Amino acid sequence: MGEASDAVEAREQLVRAVIGLVAELGFEAVSVRQVAMRADVSGGTVQYYFPTKQAMLLAAMAEVAARVTSTVTAYRRDLPPAAAVRKTARKIVPLTKASDEEVRVWLAFTARAAVDEDLAAEHRKTGGLLEAYLADLLARAAGRTSGDPVDRANSAVLLATLDGLALGAITEPRRLPKRRLARLVDSAVDHAIESSKHG
Amino acid sequence: MGEASDAVEAREQLVRAVIGLVAELGFEAVSVRQVAMRADVSGGTVQYYFPTKQAMLLAAMAEVAARVTSTVTAYRRDLPPAAAVRKTARKIVPLTKASDEEVRVWLAFTARAAVDEDLAAEHRKTGGLLEAYLADLLARAAGRTSGDPVDRANSAVLLATLDGLALGAITEPRRLPKRRLARLVDSAVDHAIESSKHG
Amino acid sequence: MGEASDAVEAREQLVRAVIGLVAELGFEAVSVRQVAMRADVSGGTVQYYFPTKQAMLLAAMAEVAARVTSTVTAYRRDLPPAAAVRKTARKIVPLTKASDEEVRVWLAFTARAAVDEDLAAEHRKTGGLLEAYLADLLARAAGRTSGDPVDRANSAVLLATLDGLALGAITEPRRLPKRRLARLVDSAVDHAIESSKHG
Amino acid sequence: MGEASDAVEAREQLVRAVIGLVAELGFEAVSVRQVAMRADVSGGTVQYYFPTKQAMLLAAMAEVAARVTSTVTAYRRDLPPAAAVRKTARKIVPLTKASDEEVRVWLAFTARAAVDEDLAAEHRKTGGLLEAYLADLLARAAGRTSGDPVDRANSAVLLATLDGLALGAITEPRRLPKRRLARLVDSAVDHAIESSKHG
DNA sequence: CATGAATGAGCATTCATTCAT
DNA sequence: TATGAATGAATGCTCATTCAT
């Protein structure tokens, strides 16, 4: 039992190393050797757990995606719809210094997905899930049950706006300082909810 | 004069090679060698024009930025404000197969800007310019002169939405097919204009 | 007893895996991992039976050598001398598609023996034995008892010819198609027998 | 001019390093790094001249083949047929310590050709040429012009015998010491010539 | 008897860069 | 202006081997 959990732990440690590396130095800084050093294991060990670099990246992306979706799922389960939308929005856009890293990693994976089909497949899942969740929340906030195409559209636009703001926040922090970002996020969320209510 | 223009031409040929490479194979496929091969010159020649890979990337990004801004500037000069906003939006989001490549390149540079300060500096210019232009157009579409913070906010949200849609279009083409994309772009533009008119 | 025979079986399974690998992909394709995969055991298990790769190769070579010598020994025991020579020759040279593999493996080991002293030692045994057997058969075919140096010489030349034809058959199948090979083998055998009879 | 010859020289130096390595340590000892060290250049330089290891091996094999064929061609040009056959035979079988290395290299390449199609193609050329040359010499030694299938067959058997003796000389030097080897070569050559004269 | 974890060296290859010409 | 030669570091990956269990 100790062994099994050690192995799992080792894997997770490696995944954490990948994520940390992406956050700090970007995607191109992720090399098997760098990951090994960061996780304080030998290069061979990394490849024992992930036979290819691609597999390693995939595992890291899956982990990041899991973090996002599990958080958002919890919001949907535990909060009233409008509040859930608001919290989700603030999860996607880096409004605190802490979430900066997470978003940075997510965007790095997203960018890579544009060019890497395996990563794209993993990425798609999350995008589809987020859109569906937001559409559902918008519908419920409007006192409707899910399924109205209007909610789908509003969800897609809101999600795009949040992604765009996140992208801007990372690459143009001066144009989009946290203060401004918060206001813009709120206005986008308000618009989406309004738009679903009587669009 | 012939020599000088030859030199300019050679430089441009190299820049085109970089852009083509990014479009087709992504950022990580850009190596000095690959660029040299694509431009059909020797590896040494590439480094004659760009002493550093970084310089080469910077030049390519500047060229891409110039293409975007010159197009958008022309729209602002030649079209009535609402139409200019609409055309600009359709330039940012890849609605035709042709513009797919351009947007793909732009996003690749954007992603890189998240970890590369030099590229980020170049990138900022374009972001700031686009926001200012769109704010101005929204103001004029509302029968106002520029300067109202409302227009700035609407511009920022619109720009974020367009960026987010572009990102999604590239990475999740199935969730965001061209048809749907067009409708979402239109609704975002309409909302921005309306919002500036009587927000 | 069951356990012991299981162990023997496991060992043999590994040896078979090595031989199969050599036959299909050549000597350099033999890695501990590949062998483990082919035998469907863990990498550690391979090294339990063969503490060293070298030991593993040695066992495989011994097995191949044993196959050759046991066959040839049987021929000598069961057939009249001239027929035994003929059958032996046809065992050494790959005249059927089936024996192709065996010869291929044998040659791979032989080539390796040129630079690997351990394998060379094993290899020597078979070479010496084959020459002695063929010399004995040639002597008996000539109605003599063994021991005449002429038979030794004829045996050595015949053996060399057969080895050379085998080598050529593997590496130059177009120059030495099966049809031609059969004729050349026959003529070499005939010459050896004649030569021993009245040389 | 100095540059060009330097480059040619560098290439040749590398090829020599490969050959030396094969001779001393066998084929599997040939790594790009080892070659670089032996030729006293950087690893990168090796790959500047030979973009792949395969290309490097191919060049080395071509060089070895060229040595053999040019020597044999000279014999055929300059000597009476019977003497040319004899000298050629003594070139193929390592009768002196010096020729040991050459033959060792040749056999290593031959063995590899069994598993490597590119090398096999190069190898075939030499085999075909040698058989044709020997057939021609045997015909002329018999006072005939080339073309008789008998000479072809005798040539093929002789060549196989020489190859087999060479193989044995390398892998079983104790069974086939130089003295004995010389006698066996002579008898094989004599038989081939006799056989072509009145077979 | 057999495994899985871990290691460190080695592999071929690609890379950005320097430099003499 | 442009090239080809050369370098050395870095890449992803495979390898044989060791060892605790």
PDB file of C-alpha atoms in Angstrom, chain A:
ATOM      1  CA  MET A   1       0.000   0.000   0.000  1.00  0.00           C
ATOM      2  CA  GLY A   2       2.854   2.293   0.850  1.00  0.00           C
ATOM      3  CA  GLU A   3       4.400   1.503  -2.506  1.00  0.00           C
ATOM      4  CA  ALA A   4       1.333   2.256  -4.506  1.00  0.00           C
ATOM      5  CA  SER A   5       0.810   5.585  -2.859  1.00  0.00           C
ATOM      6  CA  ASP A   6       4.486   6.391  -3.278  1.00  0.00           C
ATOM      7  CA  ALA A   7       4.205   5.797  -6.970  1.00  0.00           C
ATOM      8  CA  VAL A   8       1.098   7.927  -7.219  1.00  0.00           C
ATOM      9  CA  GLU A   9       2.833  10.584  -5.194  1.00  0.00           C
ATOM     10  CA  ALA A  10       5.855  10.534  -7.444  1.00  0.00           C
ATOM     11  CA  ARG A  11       3.674  10.989 -10.482  1.00  0.00           C
ATOM     12  CA  GLU A  12       1.862  13.881  -8.890  1.00  0.00           C
ATOM     13  CA  GLN A  13       5.120  15.455  -7.889  1.00  0.00           C
ATOM     14  CA  LEU A  14       6.228  15.339 -11.494  1.00  0.00           C
ATOM     15  CA  VAL A  15       2.978  16.816 -12.712  1.00  0.00           C
ATOM     16  CA  ARG A  16       3.351  19.614 -10.204  1.00  0.00           C
ATOM     17  CA  ALA A  17       6.847  20.239 -11.460  1.00  0.00           C
ATOM     18  CA  VAL A  18       5.587  20.544 -15.023  1.00  0.00           C
ATOM     19  CA  ILE A  19       2.876  22.964 -14.004  1.00  0.00           C
ATOM     20  CA  GLY A  20       5.264  25.068 -11.955  1.00  0.00           C
ATOM     21  CA  LEU A  21       7.684  25.226 -14.834  1.00  0.00           C
ATOM     22  CA  VAL A  22       4.993  26.297 -17.279  1.00  0.00           C
ATOM     23  CA  ALA A  23       3.790  28.959 -14.887  1.00  0.00           C
ATOM     24  CA  GLU A  24       7.192  30.441 -14.282  1.00  0.00           C
ATOM     25  CA  LEU A  25       9.020  30.074 -17.529  1.00  0.00           C
ATOM     26  CA  GLY A  26       6.467  29.177 -20.135  1.00  0.00           C
ATOM     27  CA  PHE A  27       5.821  26.130 -22.173  1.00  0.00           C
ATOM     28  CA  GLU A  28       9.090  26.013 -24.054  1.00  0.00           C
ATOM     29  CA  ALA A  29      10.984  25.802 -20.790  1.00  0.00           C
ATOM     30  CA  VAL A  30       9.457  22.423 -20.082  1.00  0.00           C
ATOM     31  CA  SER A  31      12.091  19.841 -20.832  1.00  0.00           C
ATOM     32  CA  VAL A  32      12.310  16.391 -19.356  1.00  0.00           C
ATOM     33  CA  ARG A  33      15.536  17.351 -17.656  1.00  0.00           C
ATOM     34  CA  GLN A  34      14.135  20.539 -16.167  1.00  0.00           C
ATOM     35  CA  VAL A  35      11.176  18.644 -14.805  1.00  0.00           C
ATOM     36  CA  ALA A  36      13.489  16.039 -13.333  1.00  0.00           C
ATOM     37  CA  MET A  37      15.576  18.697 -11.621  1.00  0.00           C
ATOM     38  CA  ARG A  38      12.556  20.499 -10.280  1.00  0.00           C
ATOM     39  CA  ALA A  39      11.090  17.292  -8.892  1.00  0.00           C
ATOM     40  CA  ASP A  40      14.506  16.274  -7.648  1.00  0.00           C
ATOM     41  CA  VAL A  41      14.585  12.933  -9.371  1.00  0.00           C
ATOM     42  CA  SER A  42      16.766  11.545 -12.109  1.00  0.00           C
ATOM     43  CA  GLY A  43      15.960  12.062 -15.750  1.00  0.00           C
ATOM     44  CA  GLY A  44      15.340   8.364 -16.118  1.00  0.00           C
ATOM     45  CA  THR A  45      12.709   8.458 -13.414  1.00  0.00           C
ATOM     46  CA  VAL A  46      10.666  11.037 -15.265  1.00  0.00           C
ATOM     47  CA  GLN A  47      10.613   8.773 -18.246  1.00  0.00           C
ATOM     48  CA  TYR A  48       9.729   5.819 -16.152  1.00  0.00           C
ATOM     49  CA  TYR A  49       6.476   7.513 -15.255  1.00  0.00           C
ATOM     50  CA  PHE A  50       5.927   9.229 -18.584  1.00  0.00           C
ATOM     51  CA  PRO A  51       7.376   7.276 -21.456  1.00  0.00           C
ATOM     52  CA  THR A  52       7.198  10.321 -23.686  1.00  0.00           C
ATOM     53  CA  LYS A  53       7.288  14.030 -23.119  1.00  0.00           C
ATOM     54  CA  GLN A  54       3.919  14.266 -24.776  1.00  0.00           C
ATOM     55  CA  ALA A  55       2.423  11.921 -22.199  1.00  0.00           C
ATOM     56  CA  MET A  56       3.869  14.088 -19.487  1.00  0.00           C
ATOM     57  CA  LEU A  57       2.387  17.251 -20.923  1.00  0.00           C
ATOM     58  CA  LEU A  58      -0.915  15.534 -21.387  1.00  0.00           C
ATOM     59  CA  ALA A  59      -1.004  14.462 -17.756  1.00  0.00           C
ATOM     60  CA  ALA A  60      -0.175  17.980 -16.653  1.00  0.00           C
ATOM     61  CA  MET A  61      -2.882  19.463 -18.830  1.00  0.00           C
ATOM     62  CA  ALA A  62      -5.396  16.944 -17.558  1.00  0.00           C
ATOM     63  CA  GLU A  63      -4.530  17.942 -14.028  1.00  0.00           C
ATOM     64  CA  VAL A  64      -4.978  21.632 -14.751  1.00  0.00           C
ATOM     65  CA  ALA A  65      -8.252  20.968 -16.526  1.00  0.00           C
ATOM     66  CA  ALA A  66      -9.412  18.863 -13.609  1.00  0.00           C
ATOM     67  CA  ARG A  67      -8.669  21.684 -11.205  1.00  0.00           C
ATOM     68  CA  VAL A  68     -10.711  24.148 -13.238  1.00  0.00           C
ATOM     69  CA  THR A  69     -13.673  21.897 -13.821  1.00  0.00           C
ATOM     70  CA  SER A  70     -13.852  20.594 -10.284  1.00  0.00           C
ATOM     71  CA  THR A  71     -13.898  24.118  -8.904  1.00  0.00           C
ATOM     72  CA  VAL A  72     -16.520  25.273 -11.350  1.00  0.00           C
ATOM     73  CA  THR A  73     -18.610  22.174 -10.783  1.00  0.00           C
ATOM     74  CA  ALA A  74     -18.583  22.897  -7.077  1.00  0.00           C
ATOM     75  CA  TYR A  75     -19.759  26.454  -7.685  1.00  0.00           C
ATOM     76  CA  ARG A  76     -22.637  25.227  -9.781  1.00  0.00           C
ATOM     77  CA  ARG A  77     -23.614  22.712  -7.149  1.00  0.00           C
ATOM     78  CA  ASP A  78     -23.325  24.954  -4.127  1.00  0.00           C
ATOM     79  CA  LEU A  79     -24.282  28.453  -5.175  1.00  0.00           C
ATOM     80  CA  PRO A  80     -27.349  30.202  -6.570  1.00  0.00           C
ATOM     81  CA  PRO A  81     -27.009  30.548 -10.334  1.00  0.00           C
ATOM     82  CA  ALA A  82     -26.095  34.232 -10.627  1.00  0.00           C
ATOM     83  CA  ALA A  83     -23.497  33.959  -7.882  1.00  0.00           C
ATOM     84  CA  ALA A  84     -22.118  30.814  -9.467  1.00  0.00           C
ATOM     85  CA  VAL A  85     -21.671  32.632 -12.768  1.00  0.00           C
ATOM     86  CA  ARG A  86     -19.906  35.478 -11.010  1.00  0.00           C
ATOM     87  CA  LYS A  87     -17.564  33.165  -9.102  1.00  0.00           C
ATOM     88  CA  THR A  88     -16.822  31.145 -12.221  1.00  0.00           C
ATOM     89  CA  ALA A  89     -15.958  34.292 -14.115  1.00  0.00           C
ATOM     90  CA  ARG A  90     -13.583  35.314 -11.386  1.00  0.00           C
ATOM     91  CA  LYS A  91     -11.976  31.895 -11.544  1.00  0.00           C
ATOM     92  CA  ILE A  92     -11.309  32.186 -15.248  1.00  0.00           C
ATOM     93  CA  VAL A  93      -9.935  35.713 -15.141  1.00  0.00           C
ATOM     94  CA  PRO A  94      -6.901  36.245 -12.904  1.00  0.00           C
ATOM     95  CA  LEU A  95      -8.134  38.835 -10.453  1.00  0.00           C
ATOM     96  CA  THR A  96      -5.791  37.886  -7.667  1.00  0.00           C
ATOM     97  CA  LYS A  97      -2.077  37.393  -7.814  1.00  0.00           C
ATOM     98  CA  ALA A  98      -2.574  33.764  -6.778  1.00  0.00           C
ATOM     99  CA  SER A  99      -4.859  32.872  -9.638  1.00  0.00           C
ATOM    100  CA  ASP A 100      -2.417  34.535 -11.991  1.00  0.00           C
ATOM    101  CA  GLU A 101      -0.307  31.417 -12.093  1.00  0.00           C
ATOM    102  CA  GLU A 102      -3.198  29.094 -12.740  1.00  0.00           C
ATOM    103  CA  VAL A 103      -4.486  31.180 -15.604  1.00  0.00           C
ATOM    104  CA  ARG A 104      -1.030  31.565 -17.023  1.00  0.00           C
ATOM    105  CA  VAL A 105      -0.663  27.812 -17.102  1.00  0.00           C
ATOM    106  CA  TRP A 106      -4.074  27.346 -18.603  1.00  0.00           C
ATOM    107  CA  LEU A 107      -3.362  29.803 -21.387  1.00  0.00           C
ATOM    108  CA  ALA A 108      -0.035  28.200 -22.097  1.00  0.00           C
ATOM    109  CA  PHE A 109      -1.758  24.862 -22.550  1.00  0.00           C
ATOM    110  CA  THR A 110      -4.444  26.497 -24.625  1.00  0.00           C
ATOM    111  CA  ALA A 111      -1.889  28.052 -26.947  1.00  0.00           C
ATOM    112  CA  ARG A 112      -0.143  24.755 -27.305  1.00  0.00           C
ATOM    113  CA  ALA A 113      -3.432  23.059 -28.051  1.00  0.00           C
ATOM    114  CA  ALA A 114      -3.616  25.183 -31.198  1.00  0.00           C
ATOM    115  CA  VAL A 115      -0.748  23.146 -32.552  1.00  0.00           C
ATOM    116  CA  ASP A 116      -0.924  19.850 -30.668  1.00  0.00           C
ATOM    117  CA  GLU A 117      -3.854  17.604 -31.406  1.00  0.00           C
ATOM    118  CA  ASP A 118      -3.575  15.471 -28.262  1.00  0.00           C
ATOM    119  CA  LEU A 119      -3.620  18.500 -26.039  1.00  0.00           C
ATOM    120  CA  ALA A 120      -6.409  19.980 -28.138  1.00  0.00           C
ATOM    121  CA  ALA A 121      -8.585  16.946 -27.435  1.00  0.00           C
ATOM    122  CA  GLU A 122      -8.122  17.360 -23.716  1.00  0.00           C
ATOM    123  CA  HIS A 123      -8.696  21.086 -24.045  1.00  0.00           C
ATOM    124  CA  ARG A 124     -11.928  20.694 -25.959  1.00  0.00           C
ATOM    125  CA  LYS A 125     -13.485  18.777 -23.116  1.00  0.00           C
ATOM    126  CA  THR A 126     -13.057  21.664 -20.725  1.00  0.00           C
ATOM    127  CA  GLY A 127     -14.236  24.289 -23.181  1.00  0.00           C
ATOM    128  CA  GLY A 128     -17.384  22.343 -23.940  1.00  0.00           C
ATOM    129  CA  LEU A 129     -18.045  21.708 -20.286  1.00  0.00           C
ATOM    130  CA  LEU A 130     -17.608  25.317 -19.296  1.00  0.00           C
ATOM    131  CA  GLU A 131     -19.922  26.565 -22.003  1.00  0.00           C
ATOM    132  CA  ALA A 132     -22.583  24.056 -21.024  1.00  0.00           C
ATOM    133  CA  TYR A 133     -22.301  24.887 -17.344  1.00  0.00           C
ATOM    134  CA  LEU A 134     -22.513  28.616 -17.907  1.00  0.00           C
ATOM    135  CA  ALA A 135     -25.455  28.171 -20.259  1.00  0.00           C
ATOM    136  CA  ASP A 136     -27.232  26.142 -17.616  1.00  0.00           C
ATOM    137  CA  LEU A 137     -26.521  28.744 -14.943  1.00  0.00           C
ATOM    138  CA  LEU A 138     -27.684  31.589 -17.161  1.00  0.00           C
ATOM    139  CA  ALA A 139     -30.876  29.709 -17.917  1.00  0.00           C
ATOM    140  CA  ARG A 140     -31.564  29.081 -14.268  1.00  0.00           C
ATOM    141  CA  ALA A 141     -30.721  32.692 -13.396  1.00  0.00           C
ATOM    142  CA  ALA A 142     -33.384  33.645 -15.924  1.00  0.00           C
ATOM    143  CA  GLY A 143     -35.857  31.318 -14.254  1.00  0.00           C
ATOM    144  CA  ARG A 144     -35.745  28.921 -17.124  1.00  0.00           C
ATOM    145  CA  THR A 145     -34.640  25.335 -17.513  1.00  0.00           C
ATOM    146  CA  SER A 146     -31.596  24.683 -19.700  1.00  0.00           C
ATOM    147  CA  GLY A 147     -31.859  24.140 -23.399  1.00  0.00           C
ATOM    148  CA  ASP A 148     -32.698  27.542 -24.819  1.00  0.00           C
ATOM    149  CA  PRO A 149     -30.245  28.425 -27.597  1.00  0.00           C
ATOM    150  CA  VAL A 150     -30.191  31.988 -26.320  1.00  0.00           C
ATOM    151  CA  ASP A 151     -28.466  30.811 -23.176  1.00  0.00           C
ATOM    152  CA  ARG A 152     -25.969  28.864 -25.232  1.00  0.00           C
ATOM    153  CA  ALA A 153     -25.110  31.957 -27.231  1.00  0.00           C
ATOM    154  CA  ASN A 154     -24.851  34.167 -24.196  1.00  0.00           C
ATOM    155  CA  SER A 155     -22.685  31.563 -22.507  1.00  0.00           C
ATOM    156  CA  ALA A 156     -20.378  31.363 -25.508  1.00  0.00           C
ATOM    157  CA  VAL A 157     -19.976  35.113 -25.709  1.00  0.00           C
ATOM    158  CA  LEU A 158     -19.397  35.415 -21.984  1.00  0.00           C
ATOM    159  CA  LEU A 159     -16.848  32.637 -22.024  1.00  0.00           C
ATOM    160  CA  ALA A 160     -15.043  34.253 -24.943  1.00  0.00           C
ATOM    161  CA  THR A 161     -15.001  37.582 -23.134  1.00  0.00           C
ATOM    162  CA  LEU A 162     -13.565  35.984 -20.030  1.00  0.00           C
ATOM    163  CA  ASP A 163     -10.945  34.112 -22.040  1.00  0.00           C
ATOM    164  CA  GLY A 164     -10.050  37.311 -23.861  1.00  0.00           C
ATOM    165  CA  LEU A 165      -9.761  39.221 -20.609  1.00  0.00           C
ATOM    166  CA  ALA A 166      -7.626  36.482 -19.144  1.00  0.00           C
ATOM    167  CA  LEU A 167      -5.388  36.562 -22.183  1.00  0.00           C
ATOM    168  CA  GLY A 168      -5.111  40.329 -21.971  1.00  0.00           C
ATOM    169  CA  ALA A 169      -4.485  40.248 -18.248  1.00  0.00           C
ATOM    170  CA  ILE A 170      -1.490  38.001 -18.772  1.00  0.00           C
ATOM    171  CA  THR A 171      -0.009  39.668 -21.819  1.00  0.00           C
ATOM    172  CA  GLU A 172      -1.004  43.290 -21.211  1.00  0.00           C
ATOM    173  CA  PRO A 173      -1.224  43.738 -17.451  1.00  0.00           C
ATOM    174  CA  ARG A 174      -0.710  47.486 -17.841  1.00  0.00           C
ATOM    175  CA  ARG A 175      -3.662  47.953 -20.131  1.00  0.00           C
ATOM    176  CA  LEU A 176      -5.750  45.647 -17.970  1.00  0.00           C
ATOM    177  CA  PRO A 177      -4.825  46.159 -14.336  1.00  0.00           C
ATOM    178  CA  LYS A 178      -6.693  44.121 -11.745  1.00  0.00           C
ATOM    179  CA  ARG A 179      -9.005  47.014 -10.823  1.00  0.00           C
ATOM    180  CA  ARG A 180     -10.138  47.576 -14.377  1.00  0.00           C
ATOM    181  CA  LEU A 181     -10.297  43.875 -15.007  1.00  0.00           C
ATOM    182  CA  ALA A 182     -12.711  43.402 -12.124  1.00  0.00           C
ATOM    183  CA  ARG A 183     -15.033  46.075 -13.483  1.00  0.00           C
ATOM    184  CA  LEU A 184     -14.937  44.648 -16.982  1.00  0.00           C
ATOM    185  CA  VAL A 185     -15.633  41.141 -15.726  1.00  0.00           C
ATOM    186  CA  ASP A 186     -18.600  42.375 -13.747  1.00  0.00           C
ATOM    187  CA  SER A 187     -20.042  44.230 -16.676  1.00  0.00           C
ATOM    188  CA  ALA A 188     -19.648  41.218 -18.921  1.00  0.00           C
ATOM    189  CA  VAL A 189     -21.318  38.969 -16.393  1.00  0.00           C
ATOM    190  CA  ASP A 190     -24.132  41.442 -15.837  1.00  0.00           C
ATOM    191  CA  HIS A 191     -24.704  41.726 -19.530  1.00  0.00           C
ATOM    192  CA  ALA A 192     -24.855  37.984 -19.971  1.00  0.00           C
ATOM    193  CA  ILE A 193     -27.351  37.534 -17.158  1.00  0.00           C
ATOM    194  CA  GLU A 194     -29.486  40.448 -18.338  1.00  0.00           C
ATOM    195  CA  SER A 195     -29.307  39.212 -21.857  1.00  0.00           C
ATOM    196  CA  SER A 196     -30.584  35.792 -20.852  1.00  0.00           C
ATOM    197  CA  LYS A 197     -33.316  37.278 -18.691  1.00  0.00           C
ATOM    198  CA  HIS A 198     -34.888  39.461 -21.364  1.00  0.00           C
ATOM    199  CA  GLY A 199     -32.760  39.414 -24.456  1.00  0.00           C
TER     200      GLY A 199
END
